[in-house]
Amino acid sequence: MRAMTDTAGPSGSLRERNRLRIVDELRRAGRSSRADLVRTTGLSRTTVSKLVAELQAEGIVVERPPESDGAPATGGGIGRPPVALALAPAAGGAIGIDFGHDFIRVAVADLAGVVLAEARREFDVDRQSPAAIDLACELIDELLAEAALDLERIIGVGVAVSAPILRDADGSAQILPGWAAFAPVDALERRLGRPVLMDNDANLGALAEVRHGAGRGAVDVLYLMLSSGIGAGLIADGRLVRGRHGITGEIGHVVVDPNGAICRCGNRGCLETVAAAPALLAPLAPLHGRDMTLQELVRLARDGDEGCRRLIADAGQAVGLVAGSICNVFNPELIIVGGEMIVAGDVLVDAVRSGVARAVMPAIRADAQIVAATLGDRAEMLGAVGLVLEETETTAVLA
Ligand SMILES: [Zn+2]
């Protein structure tokens, strides 16, 4: 795909640059009136009207009744709202994939980030990584058909992975060697022929919650991602904390019991050995069998099963103790509890709250509000869509 600068450079016409500005603004805003576009692009009313008419004739822009799909209309004053313009669903889209340890989630979204189709499958990604790529590609085919979008119209594929990612100085990302024999970027680019971007799942979940979910407006946030593994995304001063090589937020590997069980990272007694899926599912095997999944466990907890609620509460308490210690170092204004376990609901959030209350210094106890992720267990997938939309230009749409 061409970069924006190629089109906007000396060879790109003024008309094409102006079209791009309108399309980019509609991507950013979701929907805008013509008057909004005049204000936000700085183009004249005549130019906006002419280019919008062209884009409508080409099927790239459509008129939408206000609030037809729940997106907020912008610029509406008192009285009759102006006609809202939006990118046509067929104009283009982005794909987000969340590879968890034991599931794959895929979404196809339009260029404003509205999800058109999505799916989730249980899958042992850790042990069957080549087949995980096959399954992701199958799901993409199904979802593109459901969303009536061609793969050629996809501007990029965002991938959230449940593993630490080593980031080089040039920004290129690879999964930490030895953690997983998994190279989804190369494999997916080869299979799909579209640009693929990757980040750690907790980082993407944190960004999604801060931009569109429970963390809107907050600048110092600790996002806890409690899924099969345990991770965190740290937002400080409104920006993701990446550290020297991008390996931050690995709270699942904070040691909570130096004499505890061996962790998959090689250390002993990490938080994951007491609060991640394998540790929660093992004691349930005599009652529910060895094939029980984390998703079944959290559903049972949500629906009132006492044993499952006990396990989720103990896990939440253990995570809260670590999160409270992090508060003493980092003093966030908000702790967001997300990941697949959030389906359990209040039993988890209340337990995290109680763990934090025990570990946090009394002087800053009141600072950190603790809330459930409003994007729920979809935050990481939505963050993967957001990664593409933020880091990819729109030229593909106008080609
Ligand atoms: Zn560990």
mmCIF file of C-alpha atoms and ligand atoms in Angstrom:
data_model
loop_
_atom_site.group_PDB
_atom_site.id
_atom_site.type_symbol
_atom_site.label_atom_id
_atom_site.label_comp_id
_atom_site.label_asym_id
_atom_site.label_seq_id
_atom_site.Cartn_x
_atom_site.Cartn_y
_atom_site.Cartn_z
ATOM 1 C CA MET A 1 0.000 0.000 0.000
ATOM 2 C CA ARG A 2 1.241 3.481 -0.778
ATOM 3 C CA ALA A 3 1.990 5.758 2.112
ATOM 4 C CA MET A 4 0.109 9.017 2.392
ATOM 5 C CA THR A 5 3.230 11.037 1.591
ATOM 6 C CA ASP A 6 3.454 9.384 -1.836
ATOM 7 C CA THR A 7 0.045 10.682 -2.733
ATOM 8 C CA ALA A 8 0.338 14.011 -1.000
ATOM 9 C CA GLY A 9 3.786 14.682 -2.455
ATOM 10 C CA PRO A 10 4.567 16.623 -5.633
ATOM 11 C CA SER A 11 2.886 13.956 -7.799
ATOM 12 C CA GLY A 12 -0.359 14.025 -5.817
ATOM 13 C CA SER A 13 -2.895 16.538 -7.050
ATOM 14 C CA LEU A 14 -4.438 19.133 -4.775
ATOM 15 C CA ARG A 15 -7.813 17.559 -5.478
ATOM 16 C CA GLU A 16 -6.616 14.161 -4.287
ATOM 17 C CA ARG A 17 -5.108 15.657 -1.125
ATOM 18 C CA ASN A 18 -8.379 17.397 -0.364
ATOM 19 C CA ARG A 19 -10.364 14.206 -0.915
ATOM 20 C CA LEU A 20 -8.014 12.471 1.474
ATOM 21 C CA ARG A 21 -8.612 15.148 4.087
ATOM 22 C CA ILE A 22 -12.345 14.625 3.884
ATOM 23 C CA VAL A 23 -12.051 10.826 4.051
ATOM 24 C CA ASP A 24 -9.595 11.030 6.966
ATOM 25 C CA GLU A 25 -11.893 13.386 8.840
ATOM 26 C CA LEU A 26 -14.841 11.012 8.338
ATOM 27 C CA ARG A 27 -12.664 8.155 9.603
ATOM 28 C CA ARG A 28 -11.716 10.156 12.663
ATOM 29 C CA ALA A 29 -15.163 11.497 13.468
ATOM 30 C CA GLY A 30 -17.271 8.529 12.343
ATOM 31 C CA ARG A 31 -19.833 10.931 10.951
ATOM 32 C CA SER A 32 -19.838 14.650 10.156
ATOM 33 C CA SER A 33 -22.124 17.186 8.557
ATOM 34 C CA ARG A 34 -20.895 19.214 5.581
ATOM 35 C CA ALA A 35 -20.568 22.187 7.937
ATOM 36 C CA ASP A 36 -18.393 20.083 10.294
ATOM 37 C CA LEU A 37 -16.159 19.181 7.358
ATOM 38 C CA VAL A 38 -15.751 22.829 6.359
ATOM 39 C CA ARG A 39 -14.681 23.627 9.912
ATOM 40 C CA THR A 40 -12.390 20.647 10.527
ATOM 41 C CA THR A 41 -10.664 20.428 7.132
ATOM 42 C CA GLY A 42 -10.303 24.170 6.537
ATOM 43 C CA LEU A 43 -11.616 23.667 2.987
ATOM 44 C CA SER A 44 -14.176 26.035 1.504
ATOM 45 C CA ARG A 45 -17.865 25.209 1.547
ATOM 46 C CA THR A 46 -17.872 24.914 -2.266
ATOM 47 C CA THR A 47 -14.893 22.519 -2.293
ATOM 48 C CA VAL A 48 -16.420 20.346 0.433
ATOM 49 C CA SER A 49 -19.769 20.154 -1.400
ATOM 50 C CA LYS A 50 -18.123 19.285 -4.707
ATOM 51 C CA LEU A 51 -15.779 16.631 -3.307
ATOM 52 C CA VAL A 52 -18.475 15.080 -1.098
ATOM 53 C CA ALA A 53 -20.742 14.793 -4.144
ATOM 54 C CA GLU A 54 -17.933 13.042 -6.033
ATOM 55 C CA LEU A 55 -17.222 10.673 -3.158
ATOM 56 C CA GLN A 56 -20.943 9.890 -2.873
ATOM 57 C CA ALA A 57 -21.150 9.148 -6.598
ATOM 58 C CA GLU A 58 -18.213 6.735 -6.195
ATOM 59 C CA GLY A 59 -19.906 4.977 -3.305
ATOM 60 C CA ILE A 60 -17.211 5.983 -0.799
ATOM 61 C CA VAL A 61 -19.346 8.391 1.247
ATOM 62 C CA VAL A 62 -23.013 7.929 2.164
ATOM 63 C CA GLU A 63 -25.633 10.019 3.937
ATOM 64 C CA ARG A 64 -26.795 8.577 7.248
ATOM 65 C CA PRO A 65 -29.775 9.454 9.368
ATOM 66 C CA PRO A 66 -28.501 10.782 12.725
ATOM 67 C CA GLU A 67 -27.636 8.065 15.289
ATOM 68 C CA SER A 68 -28.639 5.162 13.064
ATOM 69 C CA ASP A 69 -25.877 2.946 14.462
ATOM 70 C CA GLY A 70 -25.281 4.462 17.846
ATOM 71 C CA ALA A 71 -22.312 6.633 16.854
ATOM 72 C CA PRO A 72 -22.616 10.178 18.160
ATOM 73 C CA ALA A 73 -23.486 12.735 15.509
ATOM 74 C CA THR A 74 -21.188 15.725 15.659
ATOM 75 C CA GLY A 75 -22.006 19.361 15.243
ATOM 76 C CA GLY A 76 -25.702 18.944 15.825
ATOM 77 C CA GLY A 77 -27.124 22.076 17.432
ATOM 78 C CA ILE A 78 -30.594 22.781 18.655
ATOM 79 C CA GLY A 79 -33.298 22.073 16.099
ATOM 80 C CA ARG A 80 -33.184 19.726 13.168
ATOM 81 C CA PRO A 81 -29.790 17.958 12.979
ATOM 82 C CA PRO A 82 -27.888 18.417 9.717
ATOM 83 C CA VAL A 83 -27.519 15.460 7.369
ATOM 84 C CA ALA A 84 -24.692 13.270 8.627
ATOM 85 C CA LEU A 85 -22.101 11.973 6.212
ATOM 86 C CA ALA A 86 -20.175 8.786 6.846
ATOM 87 C CA LEU A 87 -17.869 6.490 4.947
ATOM 88 C CA ALA A 88 -19.796 3.763 3.150
ATOM 89 C CA PRO A 89 -19.319 0.321 4.693
ATOM 90 C CA ALA A 90 -17.867 -0.869 1.389
ATOM 91 C CA ALA A 91 -15.339 1.993 1.308
ATOM 92 C CA GLY A 92 -12.870 0.018 3.339
ATOM 93 C CA GLY A 93 -12.209 -1.537 6.683
ATOM 94 C CA ALA A 94 -9.752 -2.822 9.232
ATOM 95 C CA ILE A 95 -9.335 -6.211 10.876
ATOM 96 C CA GLY A 96 -8.441 -6.777 14.522
ATOM 97 C CA ILE A 97 -7.277 -10.154 15.857
ATOM 98 C CA ASP A 98 -6.748 -10.987 19.522
ATOM 99 C CA PHE A 99 -4.639 -14.115 20.010
ATOM 100 C CA GLY A 100 -5.115 -15.169 23.634
ATOM 101 C CA HIS A 101 -3.476 -18.266 25.095
ATOM 102 C CA ASP A 102 -6.671 -20.259 24.682
ATOM 103 C CA PHE A 103 -8.868 -18.309 22.279
ATOM 104 C CA ILE A 104 -8.862 -16.321 19.062
ATOM 105 C CA ARG A 105 -11.098 -13.331 18.547
ATOM 106 C CA VAL A 106 -11.472 -11.554 15.205
ATOM 107 C CA ALA A 107 -13.365 -8.405 14.217
ATOM 108 C CA VAL A 108 -13.959 -6.715 10.891
ATOM 109 C CA ALA A 109 -14.656 -3.017 11.340
ATOM 110 C CA ASP A 110 -15.391 -0.115 9.029
ATOM 111 C CA LEU A 111 -12.978 2.779 8.688
ATOM 112 C CA ALA A 112 -14.591 4.614 11.598
ATOM 113 C CA GLY A 113 -13.937 1.611 13.857
ATOM 114 C CA VAL A 114 -17.537 0.392 14.018
ATOM 115 C CA VAL A 115 -17.450 -3.412 14.220
ATOM 116 C CA LEU A 116 -19.384 -4.982 11.320
ATOM 117 C CA ALA A 117 -18.811 -8.638 12.199
ATOM 118 C CA GLU A 118 -16.899 -10.523 14.875
ATOM 119 C CA ALA A 119 -16.251 -14.041 16.113
ATOM 120 C CA ARG A 120 -14.525 -15.829 18.966
ATOM 121 C CA ARG A 121 -13.249 -19.410 19.110
ATOM 122 C CA GLU A 122 -11.655 -21.443 21.881
ATOM 123 C CA PHE A 123 -8.202 -22.474 20.655
ATOM 124 C CA ASP A 124 -4.888 -23.566 22.178
ATOM 125 C CA VAL A 125 -2.800 -20.850 20.528
ATOM 126 C CA ASP A 126 0.287 -21.647 22.627
ATOM 127 C CA ARG A 127 0.506 -25.260 21.521
ATOM 128 C CA GLN A 128 -0.830 -24.989 17.977
ATOM 129 C CA SER A 129 0.403 -21.689 16.645
ATOM 130 C CA PRO A 130 0.502 -22.580 12.902
ATOM 131 C CA ALA A 131 -3.088 -23.820 13.095
ATOM 132 C CA ALA A 132 -3.995 -20.625 14.969
ATOM 133 C CA ILE A 133 -3.020 -18.619 11.873
ATOM 134 C CA ASP A 134 -5.163 -20.967 9.709
ATOM 135 C CA LEU A 135 -8.150 -20.483 11.997
ATOM 136 C CA ALA A 136 -7.696 -16.692 12.093
ATOM 137 C CA CYS A 137 -7.653 -16.621 8.277
ATOM 138 C CA GLU A 138 -10.788 -18.806 8.094
ATOM 139 C CA LEU A 139 -12.588 -16.488 10.498
ATOM 140 C CA ILE A 140 -11.470 -13.455 8.481
ATOM 141 C CA ASP A 141 -12.958 -14.997 5.302
ATOM 142 C CA GLU A 142 -16.270 -15.678 7.046
ATOM 143 C CA LEU A 143 -16.451 -12.241 8.648
ATOM 144 C CA LEU A 144 -15.545 -10.369 5.459
ATOM 145 C CA ALA A 145 -18.390 -12.192 3.714
ATOM 146 C CA GLU A 146 -20.744 -11.333 6.564
ATOM 147 C CA ALA A 147 -19.654 -7.668 6.442
ATOM 148 C CA ALA A 148 -19.820 -7.632 2.619
ATOM 149 C CA LEU A 149 -16.254 -6.297 2.397
ATOM 150 C CA ASP A 150 -13.471 -7.386 0.051
ATOM 151 C CA LEU A 151 -10.056 -8.205 1.487
ATOM 152 C CA GLU A 152 -8.606 -5.687 -1.023
ATOM 153 C CA ARG A 153 -10.498 -2.956 0.836
ATOM 154 C CA ILE A 154 -8.861 -3.816 4.175
ATOM 155 C CA ILE A 155 -6.259 -1.163 4.983
ATOM 156 C CA GLY A 156 -4.523 -3.290 7.601
ATOM 157 C CA VAL A 157 -4.713 -6.075 10.150
ATOM 158 C CA GLY A 158 -4.023 -5.363 13.822
ATOM 159 C CA VAL A 159 -2.856 -8.226 16.014
ATOM 160 C CA ALA A 160 -2.963 -8.378 19.802
ATOM 161 C CA VAL A 161 -0.801 -11.151 21.229
ATOM 162 C CA SER A 162 -0.753 -12.497 24.747
ATOM 163 C CA ALA A 163 3.017 -12.374 25.040
ATOM 164 C CA PRO A 164 5.718 -9.830 25.756
ATOM 165 C CA ILE A 165 6.895 -8.097 22.608
ATOM 166 C CA LEU A 166 10.426 -6.953 22.068
ATOM 167 C CA ARG A 167 10.428 -3.643 20.232
ATOM 168 C CA ASP A 168 13.529 -2.573 18.325
ATOM 169 C CA ALA A 169 14.732 0.991 18.006
ATOM 170 C CA ASP A 170 13.125 1.173 14.534
ATOM 171 C CA GLY A 171 9.754 0.279 16.057
ATOM 172 C CA SER A 172 9.574 -3.218 14.560
ATOM 173 C CA ALA A 173 8.056 -5.726 16.937
ATOM 174 C CA GLN A 174 8.701 -9.395 17.561
ATOM 175 C CA ILE A 175 7.448 -11.762 20.206
ATOM 176 C CA LEU A 176 10.083 -12.368 22.843
ATOM 177 C CA PRO A 177 12.166 -15.385 21.748
ATOM 178 C CA GLY A 178 11.484 -18.519 23.740
ATOM 179 C CA TRP A 179 8.047 -17.375 24.835
ATOM 180 C CA ALA A 180 6.056 -18.643 21.900
ATOM 181 C CA ALA A 181 7.003 -20.152 18.548
ATOM 182 C CA PHE A 182 4.654 -17.729 16.933
ATOM 183 C CA ALA A 183 5.330 -15.160 14.222
ATOM 184 C CA PRO A 184 1.854 -13.935 13.288
ATOM 185 C CA VAL A 185 2.975 -10.795 11.446
ATOM 186 C CA ASP A 186 4.956 -12.555 8.711
ATOM 187 C CA ALA A 187 2.520 -15.444 8.465
ATOM 188 C CA LEU A 188 -0.544 -13.197 8.167
ATOM 189 C CA GLU A 189 1.105 -10.787 5.709
ATOM 190 C CA ARG A 190 2.022 -13.745 3.505
ATOM 191 C CA ARG A 191 -1.458 -15.229 3.674
ATOM 192 C CA LEU A 192 -3.515 -12.047 3.403
ATOM 193 C CA GLY A 193 -1.285 -9.692 1.457
ATOM 194 C CA ARG A 194 -2.306 -6.812 3.739
ATOM 195 C CA PRO A 195 -0.108 -4.826 6.162
ATOM 196 C CA VAL A 196 -0.084 -6.359 9.655
ATOM 197 C CA LEU A 197 0.667 -4.458 12.877
ATOM 198 C CA MET A 198 1.212 -6.156 16.240
ATOM 199 C CA ASP A 199 1.257 -5.154 19.886
ATOM 200 C CA ASN A 200 0.884 -6.756 23.289
ATOM 201 C CA ASP A 201 -2.777 -7.459 24.152
ATOM 202 C CA ALA A 202 -2.769 -5.630 27.499
ATOM 203 C CA ASN A 203 -1.293 -2.539 25.848
ATOM 204 C CA LEU A 204 -3.985 -2.555 23.167
ATOM 205 C CA GLY A 205 -6.727 -3.200 25.741
ATOM 206 C CA ALA A 206 -5.457 -0.254 27.780
ATOM 207 C CA LEU A 207 -5.456 2.038 24.756
ATOM 208 C CA ALA A 208 -8.953 0.952 23.709
ATOM 209 C CA GLU A 209 -10.364 1.537 27.210
ATOM 210 C CA VAL A 210 -8.707 4.949 27.504
ATOM 211 C CA ARG A 211 -9.909 6.092 24.068
ATOM 212 C CA HIS A 212 -13.392 4.544 23.958
ATOM 213 C CA GLY A 213 -14.201 2.804 27.237
ATOM 214 C CA ALA A 214 -14.001 3.142 31.000
ATOM 215 C CA GLY A 215 -10.855 5.293 30.921
ATOM 216 C CA ARG A 216 -12.054 8.127 28.715
ATOM 217 C CA GLY A 217 -10.479 11.369 29.888
ATOM 218 C CA ALA A 218 -8.119 9.686 32.365
ATOM 219 C CA VAL A 219 -4.364 10.167 31.877
ATOM 220 C CA ASP A 220 -2.779 7.932 34.554
ATOM 221 C CA VAL A 221 -4.313 4.494 34.253
ATOM 222 C CA LEU A 222 -3.468 0.943 35.242
ATOM 223 C CA TYR A 223 -5.344 -1.510 33.005
ATOM 224 C CA LEU A 224 -5.461 -5.067 34.359
ATOM 225 C CA MET A 225 -5.993 -7.749 31.751
ATOM 226 C CA LEU A 226 -7.125 -10.930 33.459
ATOM 227 C CA SER A 227 -7.495 -13.675 30.902
ATOM 228 C CA SER A 228 -5.802 -17.048 30.676
ATOM 229 C CA GLY A 229 -2.620 -15.110 31.494
ATOM 230 C CA ILE A 230 -2.383 -11.891 33.496
ATOM 231 C CA GLY A 231 -0.995 -8.678 32.101
ATOM 232 C CA ALA A 232 -1.318 -4.939 32.497
ATOM 233 C CA GLY A 233 -1.139 -1.844 30.363
ATOM 234 C CA LEU A 234 0.207 1.308 31.983
ATOM 235 C CA ILE A 235 -0.863 4.707 30.695
ATOM 236 C CA ALA A 236 1.088 7.606 32.208
ATOM 237 C CA ASP A 237 0.395 11.204 31.247
ATOM 238 C CA GLY A 238 -1.930 9.890 28.553
ATOM 239 C CA ARG A 239 0.733 7.723 26.904
ATOM 240 C CA LEU A 240 1.434 4.025 26.975
ATOM 241 C CA VAL A 241 4.530 3.244 29.058
ATOM 242 C CA ARG A 242 6.755 1.021 26.908
ATOM 243 C CA GLY A 243 10.036 1.009 28.799
ATOM 244 C CA ARG A 244 13.310 0.390 26.979
ATOM 245 C CA HIS A 245 12.195 -2.525 24.816
ATOM 246 C CA GLY A 246 8.448 -2.458 25.167
ATOM 247 C CA ILE A 247 8.323 -5.047 27.931
ATOM 248 C CA THR A 248 6.182 -3.411 30.577
ATOM 249 C CA GLY A 249 3.103 -4.359 32.529
ATOM 250 C CA GLU A 250 4.090 -8.014 33.001
ATOM 251 C CA ILE A 251 2.390 -8.119 36.376
ATOM 252 C CA GLY A 252 1.566 -11.803 35.920
ATOM 253 C CA HIS A 253 5.237 -12.401 36.664
ATOM 254 C CA VAL A 254 5.476 -10.394 39.853
ATOM 255 C CA VAL A 255 6.577 -12.926 42.494
ATOM 256 C CA VAL A 256 3.896 -13.355 45.148
ATOM 257 C CA ASP A 257 5.218 -16.575 46.748
ATOM 258 C CA PRO A 258 8.987 -17.248 46.541
ATOM 259 C CA ASN A 259 8.347 -20.896 47.492
ATOM 260 C CA GLY A 260 5.421 -21.293 45.121
ATOM 261 C CA ALA A 261 4.947 -23.292 41.941
ATOM 262 C CA ILE A 262 7.216 -22.962 38.903
ATOM 263 C CA CYS A 263 5.827 -20.454 36.404
ATOM 264 C CA ARG A 264 5.881 -20.798 32.608
ATOM 265 C CA CYS A 265 8.414 -17.918 32.605
ATOM 266 C CA GLY A 266 10.892 -20.048 34.571
ATOM 267 C CA ASN A 267 10.637 -18.200 37.882
ATOM 268 C CA ARG A 268 8.893 -19.527 40.969
ATOM 269 C CA GLY A 269 5.714 -18.223 42.581
ATOM 270 C CA CYS A 270 4.637 -15.597 40.020
ATOM 271 C CA LEU A 271 1.129 -14.085 40.303
ATOM 272 C CA GLU A 272 0.103 -16.259 37.322
ATOM 273 C CA THR A 273 0.835 -19.420 39.309
ATOM 274 C CA VAL A 274 -1.955 -18.504 41.736
ATOM 275 C CA ALA A 275 -4.388 -16.375 39.701
ATOM 276 C CA ALA A 276 -4.187 -17.328 36.013
ATOM 277 C CA ALA A 277 -6.392 -19.892 34.257
ATOM 278 C CA PRO A 278 -4.365 -23.092 34.870
ATOM 279 C CA ALA A 279 -4.250 -22.397 38.618
ATOM 280 C CA LEU A 280 -8.000 -21.673 38.703
ATOM 281 C CA LEU A 281 -9.074 -24.624 36.574
ATOM 282 C CA ALA A 282 -6.951 -27.306 38.303
ATOM 283 C CA PRO A 283 -9.006 -27.444 41.535
ATOM 284 C CA LEU A 284 -12.227 -27.628 39.487
ATOM 285 C CA ALA A 285 -11.152 -30.727 37.539
ATOM 286 C CA PRO A 286 -12.613 -33.238 40.072
ATOM 287 C CA LEU A 287 -15.982 -31.456 39.896
ATOM 288 C CA HIS A 288 -16.201 -30.268 36.300
ATOM 289 C CA GLY A 289 -13.686 -32.397 34.395
ATOM 290 C CA ARG A 290 -10.353 -31.577 32.800
ATOM 291 C CA ASP A 291 -11.817 -29.947 29.699
ATOM 292 C CA MET A 292 -13.386 -27.025 31.493
ATOM 293 C CA THR A 293 -12.379 -23.672 29.984
ATOM 294 C CA LEU A 294 -11.787 -20.308 31.622
ATOM 295 C CA GLN A 295 -14.828 -18.996 29.763
ATOM 296 C CA GLU A 296 -17.039 -21.672 31.339
ATOM 297 C CA LEU A 297 -15.558 -20.913 34.763
ATOM 298 C CA VAL A 298 -16.277 -17.171 34.560
ATOM 299 C CA ARG A 299 -19.792 -17.786 33.241
ATOM 300 C CA LEU A 300 -20.544 -20.124 36.145
ATOM 301 C CA ALA A 301 -19.142 -17.525 38.565
ATOM 302 C CA ARG A 302 -21.318 -14.830 36.997
ATOM 303 C CA ASP A 303 -24.361 -17.113 37.256
ATOM 304 C CA GLY A 304 -23.814 -17.724 40.960
ATOM 305 C CA ASP A 305 -21.849 -20.996 41.275
ATOM 306 C CA GLU A 306 -20.301 -20.685 44.737
ATOM 307 C CA GLY A 307 -17.112 -22.656 44.038
ATOM 308 C CA CYS A 308 -16.372 -20.697 40.878
ATOM 309 C CA ARG A 309 -17.121 -17.396 42.643
ATOM 310 C CA ARG A 310 -14.674 -18.384 45.408
ATOM 311 C CA LEU A 311 -11.909 -19.044 42.860
ATOM 312 C CA ILE A 312 -12.532 -15.791 40.970
ATOM 313 C CA ALA A 313 -12.635 -13.823 44.240
ATOM 314 C CA ASP A 314 -9.333 -15.340 45.433
ATOM 315 C CA ALA A 315 -7.728 -14.587 42.055
ATOM 316 C CA GLY A 316 -9.061 -11.017 42.140
ATOM 317 C CA GLN A 317 -7.741 -10.527 45.661
ATOM 318 C CA ALA A 318 -4.251 -11.777 44.635
ATOM 319 C CA VAL A 319 -4.231 -9.493 41.581
ATOM 320 C CA GLY A 320 -5.464 -6.598 43.746
ATOM 321 C CA LEU A 321 -2.575 -7.014 46.194
ATOM 322 C CA VAL A 322 -0.101 -6.652 43.319
ATOM 323 C CA ALA A 323 -2.091 -3.798 41.754
ATOM 324 C CA GLY A 324 -2.110 -1.995 45.122
ATOM 325 C CA SER A 325 1.674 -2.249 45.311
ATOM 326 C CA ILE A 326 1.881 -0.831 41.797
ATOM 327 C CA CYS A 327 -0.326 2.076 42.950
ATOM 328 C CA ASN A 328 2.287 2.848 45.619
ATOM 329 C CA VAL A 329 4.883 3.210 42.852
ATOM 330 C CA PHE A 330 2.809 4.755 40.094
ATOM 331 C CA ASN A 331 -0.185 6.523 41.742
ATOM 332 C CA PRO A 332 -2.764 6.032 38.970
ATOM 333 C CA GLU A 333 -6.132 7.793 39.050
ATOM 334 C CA LEU A 334 -7.945 4.779 37.648
ATOM 335 C CA ILE A 335 -7.595 0.992 37.683
ATOM 336 C CA ILE A 336 -9.589 -0.732 34.944
ATOM 337 C CA VAL A 337 -10.284 -4.433 35.358
ATOM 338 C CA GLY A 338 -10.608 -6.172 31.982
ATOM 339 C CA GLY A 339 -9.774 -9.351 30.085
ATOM 340 C CA GLU A 340 -11.815 -12.535 29.691
ATOM 341 C CA MET A 341 -12.363 -12.887 33.457
ATOM 342 C CA ILE A 342 -14.357 -9.634 33.606
ATOM 343 C CA VAL A 343 -17.376 -11.606 32.398
ATOM 344 C CA ALA A 344 -17.596 -12.816 36.042
ATOM 345 C CA GLY A 345 -18.643 -9.247 36.961
ATOM 346 C CA ASP A 346 -18.741 -7.662 40.414
ATOM 347 C CA VAL A 347 -17.324 -10.688 42.232
ATOM 348 C CA LEU A 348 -14.028 -10.051 40.414
ATOM 349 C CA VAL A 349 -14.013 -6.241 40.589
ATOM 350 C CA ASP A 350 -14.928 -6.243 44.297
ATOM 351 C CA ALA A 351 -12.115 -8.710 45.050
ATOM 352 C CA VAL A 352 -9.572 -6.611 43.143
ATOM 353 C CA ARG A 353 -10.820 -3.578 45.094
ATOM 354 C CA SER A 354 -10.337 -5.380 48.391
ATOM 355 C CA GLY A 355 -6.820 -6.546 47.430
ATOM 356 C CA VAL A 356 -5.836 -3.032 46.361
ATOM 357 C CA ALA A 357 -7.253 -1.583 49.608
ATOM 358 C CA ARG A 358 -4.984 -3.875 51.627
ATOM 359 C CA ALA A 359 -1.794 -3.087 49.709
ATOM 360 C CA VAL A 360 -2.103 0.588 48.806
ATOM 361 C CA MET A 361 -0.708 3.262 51.135
ATOM 362 C CA PRO A 362 -3.606 4.807 53.039
ATOM 363 C CA ALA A 363 -2.562 8.292 51.881
ATOM 364 C CA ILE A 364 -3.310 7.455 48.227
ATOM 365 C CA ARG A 365 -6.085 4.897 48.767
ATOM 366 C CA ALA A 366 -8.706 7.366 47.620
ATOM 367 C CA ASP A 367 -6.851 8.233 44.419
ATOM 368 C CA ALA A 368 -7.397 5.121 42.378
ATOM 369 C CA GLN A 369 -10.967 4.443 41.298
ATOM 370 C CA ILE A 370 -11.400 0.765 40.418
ATOM 371 C CA VAL A 371 -13.862 0.026 37.623
ATOM 372 C CA ALA A 372 -14.794 -2.746 35.235
ATOM 373 C CA ALA A 373 -13.706 -2.384 31.616
ATOM 374 C CA THR A 374 -16.701 -1.125 29.656
ATOM 375 C CA LEU A 375 -15.426 -2.755 26.465
ATOM 376 C CA GLY A 376 -15.374 -5.988 28.462
ATOM 377 C CA ASP A 377 -13.421 -8.926 27.125
ATOM 378 C CA ARG A 378 -13.463 -7.331 23.627
ATOM 379 C CA ALA A 379 -11.095 -4.466 24.542
ATOM 380 C CA GLU A 380 -7.936 -6.148 23.202
ATOM 381 C CA MET A 381 -9.580 -6.977 19.862
ATOM 382 C CA LEU A 382 -10.991 -3.440 19.562
ATOM 383 C CA GLY A 383 -7.536 -2.089 20.417
ATOM 384 C CA ALA A 384 -6.115 -4.137 17.537
ATOM 385 C CA VAL A 385 -8.643 -2.501 15.172
ATOM 386 C CA GLY A 386 -7.733 0.902 16.641
ATOM 387 C CA LEU A 387 -4.021 0.258 16.084
ATOM 388 C CA VAL A 388 -4.655 -0.144 12.345
ATOM 389 C CA LEU A 389 -6.932 2.881 12.089
ATOM 390 C CA GLU A 390 -4.483 5.122 13.916
ATOM 391 C CA GLU A 391 -1.350 4.013 12.148
ATOM 392 C CA THR A 392 -2.563 3.502 8.586
ATOM 393 C CA GLU A 393 -3.386 6.143 6.032
ATOM 394 C CA THR A 394 -6.479 6.115 3.856
ATOM 395 C CA THR A 395 -4.978 6.153 0.375
ATOM 396 C CA ALA A 396 -6.078 2.559 -0.245
ATOM 397 C CA VAL A 397 -9.675 3.710 -0.109
ATOM 398 C CA LEU A 398 -9.185 6.289 -2.832
ATOM 399 C CA ALA A 399 -7.032 4.147 -5.122
HETATM 400 ZN ZN ZN B 1 6.324 -16.011 35.730
#
